[in-house]
Short mmCIF file of C-alpha atoms and ligand atoms in Angstrom, two decimals:
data_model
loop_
_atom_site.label_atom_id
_atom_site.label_comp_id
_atom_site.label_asym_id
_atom_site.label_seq_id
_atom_site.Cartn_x
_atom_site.Cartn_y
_atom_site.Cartn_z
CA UNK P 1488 76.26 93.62 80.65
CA UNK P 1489 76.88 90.27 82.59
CA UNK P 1490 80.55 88.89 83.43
CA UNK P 1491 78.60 86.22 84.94
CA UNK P 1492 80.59 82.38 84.34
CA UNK P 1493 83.05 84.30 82.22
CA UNK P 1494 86.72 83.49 82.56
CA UNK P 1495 89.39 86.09 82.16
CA UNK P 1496 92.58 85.01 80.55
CA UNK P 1497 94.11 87.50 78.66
CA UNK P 1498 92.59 91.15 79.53
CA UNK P 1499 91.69 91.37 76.00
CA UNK P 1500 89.02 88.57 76.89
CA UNK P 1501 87.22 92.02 78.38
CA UNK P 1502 85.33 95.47 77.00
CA UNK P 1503 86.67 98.49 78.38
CA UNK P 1504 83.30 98.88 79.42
CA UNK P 1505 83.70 95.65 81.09
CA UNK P 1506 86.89 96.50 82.96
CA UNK P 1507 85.50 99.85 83.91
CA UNK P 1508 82.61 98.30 85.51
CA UNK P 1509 85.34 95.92 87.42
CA UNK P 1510 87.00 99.74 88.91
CA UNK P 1511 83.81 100.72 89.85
CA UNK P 1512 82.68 98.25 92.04
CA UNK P 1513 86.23 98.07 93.28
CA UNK P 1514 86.17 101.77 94.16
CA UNK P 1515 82.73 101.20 95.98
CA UNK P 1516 84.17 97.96 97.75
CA UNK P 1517 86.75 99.99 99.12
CA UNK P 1518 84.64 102.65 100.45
CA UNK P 1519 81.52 100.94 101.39
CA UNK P 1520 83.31 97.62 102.79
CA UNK P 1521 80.36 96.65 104.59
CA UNK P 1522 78.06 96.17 102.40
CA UNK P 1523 79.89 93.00 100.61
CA UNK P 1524 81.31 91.16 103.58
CA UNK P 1525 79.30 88.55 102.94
CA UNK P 1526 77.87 88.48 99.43
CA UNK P 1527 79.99 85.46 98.48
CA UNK P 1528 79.03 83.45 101.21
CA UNK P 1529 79.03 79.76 100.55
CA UNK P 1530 81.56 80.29 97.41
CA UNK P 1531 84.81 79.02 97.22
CA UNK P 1532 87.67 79.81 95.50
CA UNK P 1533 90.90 76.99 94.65
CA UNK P 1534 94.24 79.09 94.23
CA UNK P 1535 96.25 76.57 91.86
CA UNK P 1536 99.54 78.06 91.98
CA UNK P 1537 102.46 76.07 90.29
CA UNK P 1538 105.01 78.70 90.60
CA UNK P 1539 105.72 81.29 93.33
CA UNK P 1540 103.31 84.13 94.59
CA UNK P 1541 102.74 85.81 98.14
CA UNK P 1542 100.56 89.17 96.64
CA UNK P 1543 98.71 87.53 93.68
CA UNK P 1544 97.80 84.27 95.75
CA UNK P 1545 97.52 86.15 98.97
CA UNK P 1546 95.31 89.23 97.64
CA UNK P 1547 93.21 86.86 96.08
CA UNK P 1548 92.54 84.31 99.41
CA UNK P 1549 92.09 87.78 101.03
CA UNK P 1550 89.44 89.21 98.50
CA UNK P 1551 87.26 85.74 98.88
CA UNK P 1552 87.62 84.88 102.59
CA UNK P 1553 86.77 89.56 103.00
CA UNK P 1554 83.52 88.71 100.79
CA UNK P 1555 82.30 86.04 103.45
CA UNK P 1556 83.42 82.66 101.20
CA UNK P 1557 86.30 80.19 101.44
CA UNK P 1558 89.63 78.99 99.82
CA UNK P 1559 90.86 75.69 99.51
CA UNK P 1560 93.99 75.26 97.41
CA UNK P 1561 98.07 74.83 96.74
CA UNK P 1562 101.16 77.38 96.42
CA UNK P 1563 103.36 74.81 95.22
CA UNK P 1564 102.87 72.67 92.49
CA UNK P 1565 105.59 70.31 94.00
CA UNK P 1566 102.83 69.53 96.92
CA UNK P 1567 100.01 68.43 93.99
CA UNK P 1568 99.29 65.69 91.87
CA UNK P 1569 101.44 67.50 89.22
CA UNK P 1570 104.29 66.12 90.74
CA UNK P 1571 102.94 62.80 90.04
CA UNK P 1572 102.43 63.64 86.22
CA UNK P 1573 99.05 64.82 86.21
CA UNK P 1574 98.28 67.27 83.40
CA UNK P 1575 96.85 70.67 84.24
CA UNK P 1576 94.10 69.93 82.13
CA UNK P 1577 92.50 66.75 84.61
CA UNK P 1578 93.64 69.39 87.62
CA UNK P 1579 92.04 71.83 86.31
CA UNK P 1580 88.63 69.33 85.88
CA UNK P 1581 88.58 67.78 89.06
CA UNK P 1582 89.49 71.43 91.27
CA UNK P 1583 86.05 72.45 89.34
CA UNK P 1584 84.36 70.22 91.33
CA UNK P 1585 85.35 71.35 94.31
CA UNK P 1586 84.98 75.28 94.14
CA UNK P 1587 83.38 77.94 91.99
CA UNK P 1588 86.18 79.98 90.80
CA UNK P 1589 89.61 79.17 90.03
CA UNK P 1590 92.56 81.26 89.81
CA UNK P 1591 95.77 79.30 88.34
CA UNK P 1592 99.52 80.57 88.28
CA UNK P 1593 101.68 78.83 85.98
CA UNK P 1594 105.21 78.52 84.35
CA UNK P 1595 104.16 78.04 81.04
CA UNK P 1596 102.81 80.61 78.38
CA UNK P 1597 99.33 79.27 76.98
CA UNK P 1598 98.85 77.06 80.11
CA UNK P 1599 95.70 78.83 81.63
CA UNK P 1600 94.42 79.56 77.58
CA UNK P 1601 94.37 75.79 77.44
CA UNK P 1602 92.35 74.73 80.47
CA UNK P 1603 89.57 76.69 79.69
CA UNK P 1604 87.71 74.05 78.11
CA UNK P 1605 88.14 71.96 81.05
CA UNK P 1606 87.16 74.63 83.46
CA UNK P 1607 83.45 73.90 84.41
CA UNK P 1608 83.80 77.23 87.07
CA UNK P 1609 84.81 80.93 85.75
CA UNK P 1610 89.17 80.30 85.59
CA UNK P 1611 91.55 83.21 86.23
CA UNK P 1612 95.42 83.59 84.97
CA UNK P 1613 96.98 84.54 87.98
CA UNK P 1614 100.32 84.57 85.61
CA UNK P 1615 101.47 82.41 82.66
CA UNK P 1616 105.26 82.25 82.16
CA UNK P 1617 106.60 85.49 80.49
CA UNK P 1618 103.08 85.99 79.24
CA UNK P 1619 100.58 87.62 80.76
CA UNK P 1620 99.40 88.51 83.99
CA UNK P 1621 95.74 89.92 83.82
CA UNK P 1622 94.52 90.69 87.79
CA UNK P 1623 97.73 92.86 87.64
CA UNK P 1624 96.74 94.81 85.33
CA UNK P 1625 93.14 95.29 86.73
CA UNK P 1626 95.24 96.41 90.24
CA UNK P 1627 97.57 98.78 88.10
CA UNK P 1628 94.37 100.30 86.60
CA UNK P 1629 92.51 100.86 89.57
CA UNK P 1630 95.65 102.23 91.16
CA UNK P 1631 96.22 104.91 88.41
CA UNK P 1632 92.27 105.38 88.37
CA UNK P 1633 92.28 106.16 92.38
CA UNK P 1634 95.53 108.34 92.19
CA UNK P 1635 95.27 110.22 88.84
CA UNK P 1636 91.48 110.42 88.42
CA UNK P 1637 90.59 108.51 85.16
CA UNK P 1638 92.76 106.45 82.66
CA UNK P 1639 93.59 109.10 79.89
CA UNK P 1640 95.89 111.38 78.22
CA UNK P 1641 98.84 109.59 80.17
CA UNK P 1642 102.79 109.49 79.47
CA UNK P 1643 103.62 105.83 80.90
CA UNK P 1644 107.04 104.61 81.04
CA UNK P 1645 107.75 100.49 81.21
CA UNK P 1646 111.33 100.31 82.82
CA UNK P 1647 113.25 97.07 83.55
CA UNK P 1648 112.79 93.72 81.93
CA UNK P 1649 109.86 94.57 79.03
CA UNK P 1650 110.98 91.25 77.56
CA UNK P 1651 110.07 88.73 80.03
CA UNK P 1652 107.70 90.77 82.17
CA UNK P 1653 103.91 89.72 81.56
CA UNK P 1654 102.99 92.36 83.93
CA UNK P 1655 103.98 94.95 81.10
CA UNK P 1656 102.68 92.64 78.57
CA UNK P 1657 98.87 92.72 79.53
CA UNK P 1658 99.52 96.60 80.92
CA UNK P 1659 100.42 97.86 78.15
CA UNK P 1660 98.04 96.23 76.18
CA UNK P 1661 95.30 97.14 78.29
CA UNK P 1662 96.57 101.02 78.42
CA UNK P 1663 96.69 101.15 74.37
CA UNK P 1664 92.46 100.91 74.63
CA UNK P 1665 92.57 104.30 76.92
CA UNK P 1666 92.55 107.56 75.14
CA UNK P 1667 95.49 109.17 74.22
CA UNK P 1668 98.27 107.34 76.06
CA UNK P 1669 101.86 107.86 74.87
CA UNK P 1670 104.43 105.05 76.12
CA UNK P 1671 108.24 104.98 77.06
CA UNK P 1672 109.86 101.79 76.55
CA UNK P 1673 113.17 102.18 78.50
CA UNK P 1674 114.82 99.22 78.91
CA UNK P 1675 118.54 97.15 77.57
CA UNK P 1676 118.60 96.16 74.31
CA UNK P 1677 118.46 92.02 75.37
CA UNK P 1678 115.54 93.29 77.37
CA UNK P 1679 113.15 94.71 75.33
CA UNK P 1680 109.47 94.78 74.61
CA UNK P 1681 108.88 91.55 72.00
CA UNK P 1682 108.29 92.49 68.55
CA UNK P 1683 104.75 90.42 68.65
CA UNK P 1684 103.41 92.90 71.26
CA UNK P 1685 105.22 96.23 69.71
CA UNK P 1686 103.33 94.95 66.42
CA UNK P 1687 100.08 94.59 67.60
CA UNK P 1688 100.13 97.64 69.26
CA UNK P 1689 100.64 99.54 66.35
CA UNK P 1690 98.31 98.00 64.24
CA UNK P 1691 95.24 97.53 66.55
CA UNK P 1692 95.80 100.70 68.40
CA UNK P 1693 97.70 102.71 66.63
CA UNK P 1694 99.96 104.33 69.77
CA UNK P 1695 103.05 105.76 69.70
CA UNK P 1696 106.07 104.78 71.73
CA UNK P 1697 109.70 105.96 72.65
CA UNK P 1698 112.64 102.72 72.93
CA UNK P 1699 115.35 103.90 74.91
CA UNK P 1700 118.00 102.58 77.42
CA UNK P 1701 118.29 105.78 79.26
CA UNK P 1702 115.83 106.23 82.13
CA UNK P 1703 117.20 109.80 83.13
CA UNK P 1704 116.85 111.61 79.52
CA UNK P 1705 113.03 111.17 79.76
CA UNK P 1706 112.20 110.79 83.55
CA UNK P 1707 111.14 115.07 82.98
CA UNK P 1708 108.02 114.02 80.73
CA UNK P 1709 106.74 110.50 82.17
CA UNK P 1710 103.08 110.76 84.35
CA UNK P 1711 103.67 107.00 85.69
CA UNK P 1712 106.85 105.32 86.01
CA UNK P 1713 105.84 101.30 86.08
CA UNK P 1714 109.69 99.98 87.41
CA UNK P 1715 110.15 95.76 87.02
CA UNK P 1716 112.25 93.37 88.47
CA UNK P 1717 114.75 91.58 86.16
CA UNK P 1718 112.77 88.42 85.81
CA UNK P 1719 115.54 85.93 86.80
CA UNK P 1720 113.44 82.70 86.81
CA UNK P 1721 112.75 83.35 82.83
CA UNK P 1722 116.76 83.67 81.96
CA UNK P 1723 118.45 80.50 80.19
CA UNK P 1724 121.84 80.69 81.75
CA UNK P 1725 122.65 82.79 85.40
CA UNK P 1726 125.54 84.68 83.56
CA UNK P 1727 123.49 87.11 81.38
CA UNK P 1728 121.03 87.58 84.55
CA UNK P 1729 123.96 88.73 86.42
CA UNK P 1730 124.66 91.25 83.25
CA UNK P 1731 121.33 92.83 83.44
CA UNK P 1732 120.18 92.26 87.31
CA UNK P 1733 121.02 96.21 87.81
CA UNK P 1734 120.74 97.74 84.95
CA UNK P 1735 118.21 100.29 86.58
CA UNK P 1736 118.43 101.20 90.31
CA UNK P 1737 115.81 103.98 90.72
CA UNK P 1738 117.29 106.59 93.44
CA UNK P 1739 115.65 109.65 95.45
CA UNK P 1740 118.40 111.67 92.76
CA UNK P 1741 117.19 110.21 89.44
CA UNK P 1742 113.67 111.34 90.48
CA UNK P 1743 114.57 114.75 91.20
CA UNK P 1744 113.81 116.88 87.56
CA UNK P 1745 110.19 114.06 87.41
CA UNK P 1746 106.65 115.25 87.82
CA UNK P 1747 106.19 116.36 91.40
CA UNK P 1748 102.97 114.55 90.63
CA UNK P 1749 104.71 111.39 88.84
CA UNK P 1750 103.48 107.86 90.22
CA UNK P 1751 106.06 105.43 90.76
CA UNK P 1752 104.29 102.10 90.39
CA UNK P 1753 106.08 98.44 90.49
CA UNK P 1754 104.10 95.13 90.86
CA UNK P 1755 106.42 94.09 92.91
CA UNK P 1756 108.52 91.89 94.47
CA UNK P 1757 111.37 94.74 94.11
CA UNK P 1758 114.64 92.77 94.46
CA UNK P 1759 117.17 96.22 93.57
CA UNK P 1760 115.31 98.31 91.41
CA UNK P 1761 113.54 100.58 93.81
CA UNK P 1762 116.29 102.01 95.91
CA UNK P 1763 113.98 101.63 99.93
CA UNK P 1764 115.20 105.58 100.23
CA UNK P 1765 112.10 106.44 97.40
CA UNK P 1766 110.14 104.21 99.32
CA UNK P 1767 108.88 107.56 101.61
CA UNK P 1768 109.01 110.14 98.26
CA UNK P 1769 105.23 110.58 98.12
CA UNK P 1770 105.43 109.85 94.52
CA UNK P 1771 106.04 106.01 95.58
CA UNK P 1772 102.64 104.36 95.02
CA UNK P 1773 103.38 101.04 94.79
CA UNK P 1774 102.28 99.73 98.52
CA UNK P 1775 99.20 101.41 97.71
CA UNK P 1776 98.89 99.75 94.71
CA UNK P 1777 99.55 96.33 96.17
CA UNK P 1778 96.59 97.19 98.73
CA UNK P 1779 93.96 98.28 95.76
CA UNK P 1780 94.90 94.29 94.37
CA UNK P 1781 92.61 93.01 96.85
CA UNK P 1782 89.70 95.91 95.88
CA UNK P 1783 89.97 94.54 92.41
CA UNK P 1784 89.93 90.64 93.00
CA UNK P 1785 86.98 90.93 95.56
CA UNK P 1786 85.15 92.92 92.43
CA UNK P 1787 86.77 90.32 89.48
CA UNK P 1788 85.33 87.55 91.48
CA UNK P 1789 81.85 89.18 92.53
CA UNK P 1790 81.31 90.10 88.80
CA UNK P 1791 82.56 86.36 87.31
CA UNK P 1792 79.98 85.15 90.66
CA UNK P 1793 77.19 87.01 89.27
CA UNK P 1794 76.73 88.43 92.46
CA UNK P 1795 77.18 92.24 91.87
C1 NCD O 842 104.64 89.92 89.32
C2 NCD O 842 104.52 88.59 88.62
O1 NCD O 842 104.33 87.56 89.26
O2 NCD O 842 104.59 88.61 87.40
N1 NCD O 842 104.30 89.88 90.65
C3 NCD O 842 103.00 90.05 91.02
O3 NCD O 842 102.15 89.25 90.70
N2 NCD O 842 102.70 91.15 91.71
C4 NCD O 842 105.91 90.63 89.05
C5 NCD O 842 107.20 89.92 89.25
O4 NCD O 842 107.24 88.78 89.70
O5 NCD O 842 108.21 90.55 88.96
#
């Protein structure tokens, strides 16, 4: 099994086997640091980011520059050529000249899809739109993978915005290919998980899931609590953000009848969803999770390198 010169889009561009082999190496990275500080000497990776990031673009600049290669790249598409008119495609072309792997952030669903063919170096979505947001889910995995012990027989609740979140798009896509894993989908009705994904997931996977508004009525059976922000930059008018921006304030007393053993997880950035008094509970994982990101992009990139 080679990942070598492959280009990960969509998480579903992947084998299980494929993403297990990713954890490994990420598990082994963490432990045995030493032994790939410089593997990816010489390599460089471009960050193309045309919308905001600090962990995704930061965790990945850390991963490269902690295997011994270089960055080069932008965290604002207002500071590239894009401003000028240049389509993502030519960007895309002429940035594969000047590295080996790309990873691209960008406000449009389908935008990373539709570089590919111009991508003459392995591409990574960093995040399209409300789409999908693959590296995430690679950290999420490895993060329930270090904490729980393997990626099975789990009761995951998806709380917050399910609608525009991509992080909950590719997780719970991801999740549906693990054994037995039964999904809460707690979120307000404008809010919820699109029909496309529910759909698929039924058909291709055949999983079972709970819709509900009410976070407290179920917090007794969940293993992993995934909170999301309310993804403001995806709304069409401020007023109906405003509506929703607190629908769910997770508090030190709404986690009190949970799992002594539950993982809070949340991609983060938290704006108000995580009240900072859970932040010491020791079921709050989701520093630690933000740490195992750069495990998991130093092993992404080594495998799409071809040099693990
Ligand atoms: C997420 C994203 O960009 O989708 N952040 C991240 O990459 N860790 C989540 C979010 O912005 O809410």
């Amino acid at each position: 099994m080679s990942l070598k010169d492959r280009h990960l889009i969509d998480t579903s561009d992947f084998s299980i086997e494929e993403i297990n082999a990713i954890l490994d190496i990420a598990q082994d990275m963490e432990k045995n640091y030493e032994n790939y500080s410089q593997i990816c000497r010489g390599k460089i990776l471009a960050t193309l980011f045309f919308e905001p990031s600090t962990r995704t673009r930061l965790s990945f600049e850390s991963a490269m520059l902690r295997m011994g290669g270089n960055v080069l790249g932008f965290s604002d598409g207002e500071t590239s050529s894009a401003k000028k008119g240049e389509s993502v495609s030519d960007s895309i072309r002429v940035v594969s000249s000047y590295s080996d792997i790309m990873v691209m952030r960008h406000p449009k669903e389908g935008a990373p899809r539709l570089s590919v063919p111009k991508a003459m170096v392995p591409l990574i979505n960093g995040g399209d739109g409300g789409h999908q947001h693959p590296t995430q889910t690679l950290t999420d995995l490895l993060t329930i993978k270090n904490l729980k012990g393997e990626i099975a027989n789990l009761s995951v609740a998806f709380c917050g915005d399910l609608k525009y979140g991509r992080t909950v798009h590719s997780l719970i896509k991801t999740l549906s290919r693990y054994p037995h894993m039964k999904f809460y989908l707690i979120s307000p009705e404008q809010l919820r998980l699109p029909d496309y994904i529910k759909e698929s997931l039924s058909r291709k996977y055949n999983v079972s899931f709970v819709e509900t508004e009410d976070l407290e009525s179920v917090i007794s059976e969940i293993d992993i609590l995934y909170m999301t922000r309310i993804q403001k930059e995806r709304f069409f008018n401020e007023e109906d953000y405003i509506k929703l921006k607190d629908s769910y304030i997770l508090t030190r007393a709404k986690i009190a009848n949970a799992k002594p053993d539950m993982l809070i997880l949340h991609p983060l950035p938290r704006v108000n969803e995580i009240h900072p008094d859970v932040d010491d509970d020791p079921r709050a994982a989701y520093f630690e999770q933000a740490e195992y990101g750069v495990y998991v992009r130093m092993s992404l990139m080594a495998h799409l390198l071809g040099v693990v």
